[in-house]
Amino acid sequence: MSQTLIKNGYYGNYGGSFVPDEVQKVLDRIAEEFAKVKDDPDFNNELNYYLKEYAGRETPLYFARNLTEKLGGAKIYLKREDLNHTGSHKLNNVLGQILLAKRMGAKRIIAETGAGQHGVATATAAAMFGMECTIYMGAKDTKRQALNVFRMELLGAKVVAVDKGNGLLKEAVDEAFMDLVKNHDNTFYLLGSAVGPTPYPEIVEHFQSVISRESRAQHLEKEGKLPTAVIAAVGGGSNAAGAFAHYINDENVRLIGVEPAGAATITKGKPGVLHGFKSYVLQDEEGNLLETDCIAAGLDYPGVGPLHAYLHESGRGEYVTVTNDEVLDAFQVLSRTEGIIPALESSHAVAYALKFAPTLSPEDTIIVNISGRGDKDVQQVFELLKNK
Ligand SMILES: *Cc1c(COP(=O)(O)O)cnc(C)c1O
């Protein structure tokens, strides 16, 4: 099982909670309630109902025959998280947390969003459950992602543009925590990645672990053995955490996280505290965040979930980088060979698989987590290719 790595809110030296006392009190209540529901059969029956009937799970583990034949080497399987409702893995976590919120009696959901994907998934579920929803988004991000702001509003959410500081994700997170402290009687903060103060990384990992719960059983059924490696893109680290979770104790399965070369938190960062938790952070000697350069908005984050810091340090996980050009290439290769347009985030995992699979033998198998679909990125790629 996936929850054996966390002890008292820490994955090894990473995680924890670095927040003011009044935030801590609210987080303690969430942790307590999560501990009660996570193995509760009624809760899990209800969650599984929505995962199946609303999100469309289980998602296929698709054998990419054309890509495998083109590359030679390992057999490549794609875990199709892009087929979830709203087009990515994000809804897995949102459905889990919104049911937790309902258990806690919350009537109102708040969330942070950077690129808008988590905000859209949250607004979607809030609409379905008939809950009031407020999304905090950096003012600069609301301008860059105007269409996602419209989507959230269409879904009935209120989008608050935060123009403090740099007007980016960090300020949106701060604002969401302030709202939570003020309104915790009726409000639940639905956090979007495997980051933040404890218990959020554990909650998000738990609700995303459905990815590897399925893929493990699917792979065993198709191949009669476990895969050689599982590959996933790492931003905050939620889709990778979910894709890895049920293999962590299978020492022979290689777990490979792929970061953008221009936002390589694990490969190039240092231990530090960001957004209320300890992990690797991209910052200079004075603690200023470093600029990131990444074509996938969903991976453009200067921190990373504490699980990945721990897997990296313990040697259980391997973390690699790919360049923007390799990602653009992978986006097109998967589209042409398999008729699947992957999200630019997921294209990072694909890009590494393109290099890695040919180094293995035909007896090997790899699972590439396709965290989302690429429709949202088609215009951006069109512009990027035009200017090449
Ligand atoms: C948000 C997003 C990511 C990055 O977030 P993680 O928490 O690292 O998974 C990756 N892929 C897609 C499609 C996303 O929307």
Coordinates of C-alpha atoms and ligand atoms in Angstrom, one line a residue, residues 88-90 117 193-194 233-240 298-299 343 345-346 371-372 376, ligand 1:
S88 CA -6.7 14.9 -16.8
H89 CA -5.9 13.1 -13.5
K90 CA -6.9 16.2 -11.5
Q117 CA -6.6 23.3 -14.7
S193 CA -1.2 18.9 -6.0
A194 CA 0.8 16.7 -3.7
A233 CA 5.9 14.0 -15.4
V234 CA 6.6 15.9 -12.1
G235 CA 5.2 19.3 -11.5
G236 CA 3.9 19.5 -7.9
G237 CA 4.0 15.7 -8.2
S238 CA 0.5 14.5 -7.9
N239 CA 0.1 12.4 -11.0
A240 CA 3.5 10.9 -10.5
G298 CA 1.1 22.8 -15.2
L299 CA 4.8 21.9 -14.5
A343 CA -0.9 17.4 -22.7
E345 CA 2.9 18.2 -19.2
S346 CA 2.4 14.5 -20.1
S371 CA -1.7 12.7 -17.2
G372 CA -3.9 14.7 -19.5
K376 CA -5.8 22.7 -24.3
Ligands
LIG1 C1 -1.6 19.9 -13.4 C2 -1.1 18.9 -14.4 C3 0.2 18.3 -14.2 C4 1.1 18.6 -13.1 O1 0.7 18.5 -11.8 P1 1.2 17.2 -10.9 O2 0.7 17.6 -9.6 O3 2.7 17.2 -11.0 O4 0.6 16.0 -11.5 C5 0.5 17.3 -15.1 N1 -0.2 17.0 -16.1 C6 -1.4 17.6 -16.4 C7 -2.2 17.1 -17.5 C8 -1.9 18.5 -15.5 O5 -3.1 19.1 -15.7

